[in-house]
GROMACS .gro file of C-alpha atoms in nm:
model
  275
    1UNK     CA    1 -11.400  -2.978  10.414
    2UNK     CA    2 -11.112  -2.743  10.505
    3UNK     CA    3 -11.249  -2.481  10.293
    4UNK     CA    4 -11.566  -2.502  10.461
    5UNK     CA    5 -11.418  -2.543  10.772
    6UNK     CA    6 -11.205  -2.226  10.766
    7UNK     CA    7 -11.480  -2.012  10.591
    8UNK     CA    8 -11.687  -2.091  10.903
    9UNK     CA    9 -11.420  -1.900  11.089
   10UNK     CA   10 -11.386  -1.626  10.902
   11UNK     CA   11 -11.786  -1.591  10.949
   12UNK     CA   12 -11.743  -1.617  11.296
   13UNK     CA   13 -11.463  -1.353  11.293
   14UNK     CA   14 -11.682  -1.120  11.118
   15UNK     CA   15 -11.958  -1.134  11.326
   16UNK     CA   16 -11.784  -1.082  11.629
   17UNK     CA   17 -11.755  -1.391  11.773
   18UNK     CA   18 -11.344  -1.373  11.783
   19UNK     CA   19 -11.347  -1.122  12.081
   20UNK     CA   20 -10.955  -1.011  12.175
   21UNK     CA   21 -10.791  -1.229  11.886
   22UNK     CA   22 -10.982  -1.548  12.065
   23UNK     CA   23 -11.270  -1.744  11.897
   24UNK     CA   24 -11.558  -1.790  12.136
   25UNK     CA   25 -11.745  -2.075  12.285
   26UNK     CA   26 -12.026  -1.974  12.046
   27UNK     CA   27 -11.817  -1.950  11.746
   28UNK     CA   28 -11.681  -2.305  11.802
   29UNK     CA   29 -12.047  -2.471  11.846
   30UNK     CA   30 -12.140  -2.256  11.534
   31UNK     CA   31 -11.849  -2.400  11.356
   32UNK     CA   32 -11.921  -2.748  11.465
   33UNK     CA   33 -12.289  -2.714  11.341
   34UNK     CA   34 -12.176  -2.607  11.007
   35UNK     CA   35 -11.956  -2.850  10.945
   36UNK     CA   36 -12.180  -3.110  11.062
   37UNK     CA   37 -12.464  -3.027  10.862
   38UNK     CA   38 -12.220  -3.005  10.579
   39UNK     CA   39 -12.077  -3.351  10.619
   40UNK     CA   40 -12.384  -3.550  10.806
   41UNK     CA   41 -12.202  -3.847  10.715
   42UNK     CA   42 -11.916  -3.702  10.930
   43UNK     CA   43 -11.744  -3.732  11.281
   44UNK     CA   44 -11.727  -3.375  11.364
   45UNK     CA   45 -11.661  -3.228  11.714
   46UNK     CA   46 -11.482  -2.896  11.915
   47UNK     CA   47 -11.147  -3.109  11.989
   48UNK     CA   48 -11.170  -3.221  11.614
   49UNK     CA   49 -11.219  -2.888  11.469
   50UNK     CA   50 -10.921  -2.733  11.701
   51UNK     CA   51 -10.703  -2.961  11.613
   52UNK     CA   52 -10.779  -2.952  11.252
   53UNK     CA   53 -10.752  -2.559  11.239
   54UNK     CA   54 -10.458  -2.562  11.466
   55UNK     CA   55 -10.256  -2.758  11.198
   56UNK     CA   56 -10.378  -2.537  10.910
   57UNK     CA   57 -10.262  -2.263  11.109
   58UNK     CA   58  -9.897  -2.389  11.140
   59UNK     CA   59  -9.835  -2.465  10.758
   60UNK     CA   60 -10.002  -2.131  10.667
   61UNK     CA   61  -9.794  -1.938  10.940
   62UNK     CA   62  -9.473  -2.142  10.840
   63UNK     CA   63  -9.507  -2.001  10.454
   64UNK     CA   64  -9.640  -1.664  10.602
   65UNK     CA   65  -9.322  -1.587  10.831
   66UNK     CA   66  -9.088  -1.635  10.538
   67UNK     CA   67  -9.242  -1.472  10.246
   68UNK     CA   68  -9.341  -1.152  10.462
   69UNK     CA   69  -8.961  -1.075  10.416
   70UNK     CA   70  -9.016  -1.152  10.053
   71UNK     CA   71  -8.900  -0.885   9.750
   72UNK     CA   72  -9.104  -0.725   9.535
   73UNK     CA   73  -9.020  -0.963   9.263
   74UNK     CA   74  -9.268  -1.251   9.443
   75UNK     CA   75  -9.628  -1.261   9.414
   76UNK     CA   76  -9.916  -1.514   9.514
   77UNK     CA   77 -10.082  -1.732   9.257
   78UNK     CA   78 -10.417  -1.812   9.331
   79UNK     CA   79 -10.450  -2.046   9.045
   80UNK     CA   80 -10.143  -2.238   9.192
   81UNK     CA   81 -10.127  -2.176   9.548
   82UNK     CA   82  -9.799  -2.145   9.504
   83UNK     CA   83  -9.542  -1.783   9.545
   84UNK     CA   84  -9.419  -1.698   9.172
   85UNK     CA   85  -9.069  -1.532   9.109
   86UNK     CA   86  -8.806  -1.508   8.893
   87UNK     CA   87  -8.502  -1.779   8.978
   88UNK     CA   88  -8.337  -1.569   8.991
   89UNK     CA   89  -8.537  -1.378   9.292
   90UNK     CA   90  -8.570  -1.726   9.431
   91UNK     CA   91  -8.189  -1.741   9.451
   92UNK     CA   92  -8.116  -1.425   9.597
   93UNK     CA   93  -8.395  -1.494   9.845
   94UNK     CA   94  -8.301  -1.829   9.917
   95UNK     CA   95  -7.936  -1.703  10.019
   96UNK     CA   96  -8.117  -1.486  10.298
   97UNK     CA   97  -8.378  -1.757  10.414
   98UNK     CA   98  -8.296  -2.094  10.330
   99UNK     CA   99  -8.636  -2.253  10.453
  100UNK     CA  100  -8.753  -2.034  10.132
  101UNK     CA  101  -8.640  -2.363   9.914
  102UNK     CA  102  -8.929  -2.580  10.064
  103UNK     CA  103  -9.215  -2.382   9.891
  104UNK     CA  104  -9.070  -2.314   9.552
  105UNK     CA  105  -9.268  -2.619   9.435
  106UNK     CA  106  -9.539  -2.652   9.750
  107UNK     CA  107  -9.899  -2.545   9.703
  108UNK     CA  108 -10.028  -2.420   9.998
  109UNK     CA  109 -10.394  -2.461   9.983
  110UNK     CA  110 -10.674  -2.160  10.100
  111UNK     CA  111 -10.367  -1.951  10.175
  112UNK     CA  112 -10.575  -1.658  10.110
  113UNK     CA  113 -10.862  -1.728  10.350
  114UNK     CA  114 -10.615  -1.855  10.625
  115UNK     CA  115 -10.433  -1.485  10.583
  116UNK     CA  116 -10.794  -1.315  10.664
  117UNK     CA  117 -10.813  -1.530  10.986
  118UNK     CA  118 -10.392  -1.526  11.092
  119UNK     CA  119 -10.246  -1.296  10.907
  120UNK     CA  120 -10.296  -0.983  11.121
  121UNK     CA  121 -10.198  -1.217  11.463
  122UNK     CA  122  -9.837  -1.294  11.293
  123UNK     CA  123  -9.798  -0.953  11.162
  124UNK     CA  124  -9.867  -0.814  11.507
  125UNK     CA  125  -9.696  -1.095  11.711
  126UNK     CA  126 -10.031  -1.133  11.925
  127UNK     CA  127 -10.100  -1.497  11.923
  128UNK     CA  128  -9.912  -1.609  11.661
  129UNK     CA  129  -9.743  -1.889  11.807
  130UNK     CA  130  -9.643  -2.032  12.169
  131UNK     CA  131  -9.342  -1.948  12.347
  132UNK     CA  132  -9.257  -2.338  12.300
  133UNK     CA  133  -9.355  -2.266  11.945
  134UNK     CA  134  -9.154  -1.994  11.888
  135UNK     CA  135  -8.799  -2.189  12.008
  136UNK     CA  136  -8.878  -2.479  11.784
  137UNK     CA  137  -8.911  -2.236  11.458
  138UNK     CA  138  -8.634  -2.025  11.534
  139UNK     CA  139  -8.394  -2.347  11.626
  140UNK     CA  140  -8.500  -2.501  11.251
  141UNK     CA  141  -8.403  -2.129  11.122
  142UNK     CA  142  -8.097  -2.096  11.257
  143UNK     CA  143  -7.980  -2.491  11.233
  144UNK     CA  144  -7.900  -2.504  11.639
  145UNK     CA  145  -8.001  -2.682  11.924
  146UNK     CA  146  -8.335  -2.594  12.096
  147UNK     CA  147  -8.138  -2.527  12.411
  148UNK     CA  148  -7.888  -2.242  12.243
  149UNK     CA  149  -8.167  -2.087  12.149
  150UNK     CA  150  -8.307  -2.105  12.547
  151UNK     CA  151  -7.969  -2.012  12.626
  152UNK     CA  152  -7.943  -1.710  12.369
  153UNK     CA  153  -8.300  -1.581  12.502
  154UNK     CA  154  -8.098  -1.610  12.834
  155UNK     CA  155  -7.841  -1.379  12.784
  156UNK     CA  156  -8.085  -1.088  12.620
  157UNK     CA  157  -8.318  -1.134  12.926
  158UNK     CA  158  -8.029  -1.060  13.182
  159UNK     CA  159  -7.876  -0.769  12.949
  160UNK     CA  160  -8.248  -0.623  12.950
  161UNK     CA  161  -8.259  -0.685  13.369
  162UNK     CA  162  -8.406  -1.004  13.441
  163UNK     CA  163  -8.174  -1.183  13.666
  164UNK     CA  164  -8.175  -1.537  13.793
  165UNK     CA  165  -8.237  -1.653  14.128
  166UNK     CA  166  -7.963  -1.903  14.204
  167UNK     CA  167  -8.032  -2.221  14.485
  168UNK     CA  168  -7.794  -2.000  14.724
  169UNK     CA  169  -8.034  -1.723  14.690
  170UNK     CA  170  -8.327  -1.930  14.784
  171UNK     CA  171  -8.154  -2.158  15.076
  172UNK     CA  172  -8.071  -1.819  15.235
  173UNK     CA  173  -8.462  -1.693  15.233
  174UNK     CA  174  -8.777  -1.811  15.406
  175UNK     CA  175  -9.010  -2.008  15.269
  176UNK     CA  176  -9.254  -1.735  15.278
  177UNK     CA  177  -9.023  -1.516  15.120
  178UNK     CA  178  -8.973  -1.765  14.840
  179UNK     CA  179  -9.305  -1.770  14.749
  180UNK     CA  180  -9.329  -1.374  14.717
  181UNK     CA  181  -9.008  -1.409  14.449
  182UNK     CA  182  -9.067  -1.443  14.088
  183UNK     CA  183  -8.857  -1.702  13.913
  184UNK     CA  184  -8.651  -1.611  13.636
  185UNK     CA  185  -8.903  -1.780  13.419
  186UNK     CA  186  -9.200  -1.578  13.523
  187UNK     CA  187  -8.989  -1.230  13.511
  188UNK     CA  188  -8.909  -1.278  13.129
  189UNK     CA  189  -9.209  -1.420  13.042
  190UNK     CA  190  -9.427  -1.128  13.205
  191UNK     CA  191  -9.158  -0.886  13.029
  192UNK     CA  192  -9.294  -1.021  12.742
  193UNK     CA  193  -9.675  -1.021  12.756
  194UNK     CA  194  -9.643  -0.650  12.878
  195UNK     CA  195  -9.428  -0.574  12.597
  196UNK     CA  196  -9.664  -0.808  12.358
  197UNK     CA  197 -10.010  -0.616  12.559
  198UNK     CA  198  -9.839  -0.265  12.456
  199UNK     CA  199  -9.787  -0.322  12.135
  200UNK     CA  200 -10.080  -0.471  12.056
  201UNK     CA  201 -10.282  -0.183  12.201
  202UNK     CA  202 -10.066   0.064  12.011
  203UNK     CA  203 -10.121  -0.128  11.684
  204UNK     CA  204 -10.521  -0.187  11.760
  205UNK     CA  205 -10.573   0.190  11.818
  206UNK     CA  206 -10.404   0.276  11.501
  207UNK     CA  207 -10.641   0.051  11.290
  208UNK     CA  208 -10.937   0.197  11.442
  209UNK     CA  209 -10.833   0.505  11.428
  210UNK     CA  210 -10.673   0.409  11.015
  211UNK     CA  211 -11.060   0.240  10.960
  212UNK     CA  212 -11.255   0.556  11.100
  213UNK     CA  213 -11.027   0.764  10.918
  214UNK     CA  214 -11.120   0.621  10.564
  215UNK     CA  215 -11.476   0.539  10.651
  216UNK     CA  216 -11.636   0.854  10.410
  217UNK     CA  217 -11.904   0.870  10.171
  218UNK     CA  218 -11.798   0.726   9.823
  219UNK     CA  219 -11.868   0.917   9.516
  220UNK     CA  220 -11.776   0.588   9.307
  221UNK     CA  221 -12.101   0.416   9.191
  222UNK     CA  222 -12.128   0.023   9.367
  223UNK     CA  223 -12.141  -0.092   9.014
  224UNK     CA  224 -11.825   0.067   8.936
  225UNK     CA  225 -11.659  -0.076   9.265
  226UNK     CA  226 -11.778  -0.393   9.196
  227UNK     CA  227 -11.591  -0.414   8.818
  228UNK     CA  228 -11.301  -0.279   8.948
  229UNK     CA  229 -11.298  -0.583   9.238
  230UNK     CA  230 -11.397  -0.866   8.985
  231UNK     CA  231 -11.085  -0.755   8.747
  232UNK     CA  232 -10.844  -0.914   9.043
  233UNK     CA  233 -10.955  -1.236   9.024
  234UNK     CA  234 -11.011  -1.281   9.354
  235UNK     CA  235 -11.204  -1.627   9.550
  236UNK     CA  236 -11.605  -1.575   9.598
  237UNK     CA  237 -11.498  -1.485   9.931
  238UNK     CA  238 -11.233  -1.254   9.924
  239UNK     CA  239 -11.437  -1.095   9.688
  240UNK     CA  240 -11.719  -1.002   9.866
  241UNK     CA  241 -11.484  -0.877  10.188
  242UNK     CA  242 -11.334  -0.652   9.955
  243UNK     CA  243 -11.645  -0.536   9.784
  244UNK     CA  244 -11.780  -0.449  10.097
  245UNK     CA  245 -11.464  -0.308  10.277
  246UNK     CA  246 -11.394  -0.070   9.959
  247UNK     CA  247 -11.760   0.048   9.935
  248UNK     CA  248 -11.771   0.176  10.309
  249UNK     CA  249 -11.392   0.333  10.262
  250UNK     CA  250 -11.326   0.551  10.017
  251UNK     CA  251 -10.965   0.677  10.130
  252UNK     CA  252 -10.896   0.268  10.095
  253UNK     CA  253 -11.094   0.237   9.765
  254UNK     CA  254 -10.844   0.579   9.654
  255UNK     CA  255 -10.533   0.397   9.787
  256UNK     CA  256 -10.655   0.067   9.601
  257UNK     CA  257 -10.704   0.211   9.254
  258UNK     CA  258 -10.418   0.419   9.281
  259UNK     CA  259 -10.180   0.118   9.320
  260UNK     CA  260 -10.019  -0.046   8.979
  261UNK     CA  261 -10.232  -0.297   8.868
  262UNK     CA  262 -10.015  -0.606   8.863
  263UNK     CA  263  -9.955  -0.542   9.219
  264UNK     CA  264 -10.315  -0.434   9.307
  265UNK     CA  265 -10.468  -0.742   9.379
  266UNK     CA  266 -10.163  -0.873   9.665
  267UNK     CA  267 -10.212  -0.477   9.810
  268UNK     CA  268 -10.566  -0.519   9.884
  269UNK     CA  269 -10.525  -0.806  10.025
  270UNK     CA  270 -10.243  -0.653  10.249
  271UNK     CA  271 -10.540  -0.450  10.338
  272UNK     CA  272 -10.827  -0.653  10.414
  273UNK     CA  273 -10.575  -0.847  10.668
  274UNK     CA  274 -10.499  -0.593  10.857
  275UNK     CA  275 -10.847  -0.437  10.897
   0.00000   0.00000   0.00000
C-alpha cells in the first residue's frame, strides 16, 4: 500500500500537479482515487493519506540528513534497503554522527522512490521540515535541551541584527505603535523565508538552466540507452525516469556513462533527484 501510495505521488509530481514544491488539491483527490480503487476493501481518505505520507517522509528524511554527509565508502542496497560500508567506514562515520548507529541494521523501505519525491526539498532546505521540526532534530543531534537550542538560534539572530523588543519597550509605546512593531519572532522568522525564497530561486534557475543545457539530440540509439539503464538494477520505476531523463539529455547520458560503474547507479540517481 505504501508503495502504491507513494508512486501515486511521484505521478502526480510528474505531471505537474506539485506546483512550487506543494502537491495540489487535484493531486491529493487523484491520490485518494488510486489508492481506493487499489484497496476497495479499504478506508482511504485526504487526512489519511497526509498523514500516512507525512510519516514516510520523516523516517526517509531522518536517514537522508545523515547519510548525505556520508563517505564515499557507503552505498545504497536496493536488495536490502539498507546503506552498505565497510566497519570500518561505519566507525569512522559513526565518530562524526552518532545517530549513524541506528541504521547500520535498519531497512528503510522505498527509500529510492521517497528520494524522487523529498530528496531535492532536503537538499535545497525548501520544505524540508518545520521550524518546530527542525529544533526537535537538531536537539536529538546535539544531546541538549530543546530550549538551548531556542536559545542558541537566539544569540545568532541578534549577532545577524534581529533584536528583541523587551516589555519596557512596549509599556513606553502606543498601542497603535505596538501593532506596527514586529516581534522578535516574526523578524527572524521572515529573515529566514527571505533567505530560504533566495536560495531557492537561485538553486531553481540553475536546474533549469543545468536541464536546458543538456537537453540535445542524442546520437546513442534508445536501444542502447535502454541496456545501459537495465545493467543498474534499478526498481520498474526508477527505471523508466531514468530511461526517459537520459534519452532527452545527452550531456546527462555523457556524464552518466562516463562515471565508474560501481558508483554509476547511486550518481544517476543523484541526478534524477535533483532534476
Amino acid at each position: 500500500m505504501d508503495r502504491i501510495l507513494i508512486n501515486a505521488f511521484i505521478h502526480e509530481q510528474s505531471i505537474g500537479n506539485r506546483p512550487n514544491g506543494t502537491f495540489s488539491t487535484q493531486a491529493y483527490d487523484n491520490i485518494v482515487k488510486e489508492l481506493q480503487d487499489a484497496f476497495p476493501d479499504k478506508s482511504v481518505d485526504k487526512d489519511k493519506i497526509k498523514n500516512r505520507i507525512k510519516y514516510l517522509k520523516k523516517g526517509f528524511g531522518a536517514c537522508y540528513d545523515i547519510f548525505k554527509n556520508a563517505t564515499s565508502g557507503f552505498s545504497w542496497s536496493s536488495h536490502t534497503k539498507m546503506w552498505d560500508a565497510e566497519p570500518g567506514a561505519w566507525a569512522t562515520f559513526i565518530q562524526s554522527y552518532p545517530q549513524a548507529k541506528e541504521w547500520m541494521n535498519k531497512p528503510v523501505p522505498h527509500y529510492e522512490s521517497l528520494r524522487q519525491l523529498y530528496g531535492k526539498d532536503r537538499a535545497n532546505g525548501d520544505g524540508a521540515e518545520t521550524p518546530a521540526e527542525m529544533r526537535q532534530r537538531l536537539s536529538q543531534q546535539m544531546g541538549v535541551a530543546e530550549g538551548d537550542v531556542i536559545a542558541n538560534i537566539d544569540r545568532m539572530a541578534t549577532q545577524n541584527g534581529a533584536t528583541r523588543e523587551t516589555d519596557d519597550d512596549n509599556m513606553n509605546s502606543s498601542p497603535e505603535a505596538n501593532k506596527r512593531h514586529k516581534t522578535y519572532k516574526e523578524e527572524v522568522q521572515e529573515k529566514l523565508l527571505k533567505g530560504i525564497e533566495s536560495v531557492s530561486d537561485a538553486i531553481t534557475k540553475s536546474t533549469d538552466a543545468l536541464v536546458k543545457a543538456h537537453t540535445a539530440k542524442i546520437s546513442m540509439p534508445a536501444s542502447e540507452i535502454y541496456k545501459h539503464v537495465n545493467e543498474l538494477g534499478l526498481d520498474p520505476l526508477d527505471k523508466r525516469s531514468a530511461y526517459r531523463f537520459l534519452t532527452e539529455n545527452a550531456n546527462a547520458l555523457e556524464m552518466v556513462l562516463g562515471y565508474p560503474i560501481e558508483e554509476r547507479k547511486e550518481f544517476l540517481m543523484d541526478i534524477l533527484a535533483r532534476y
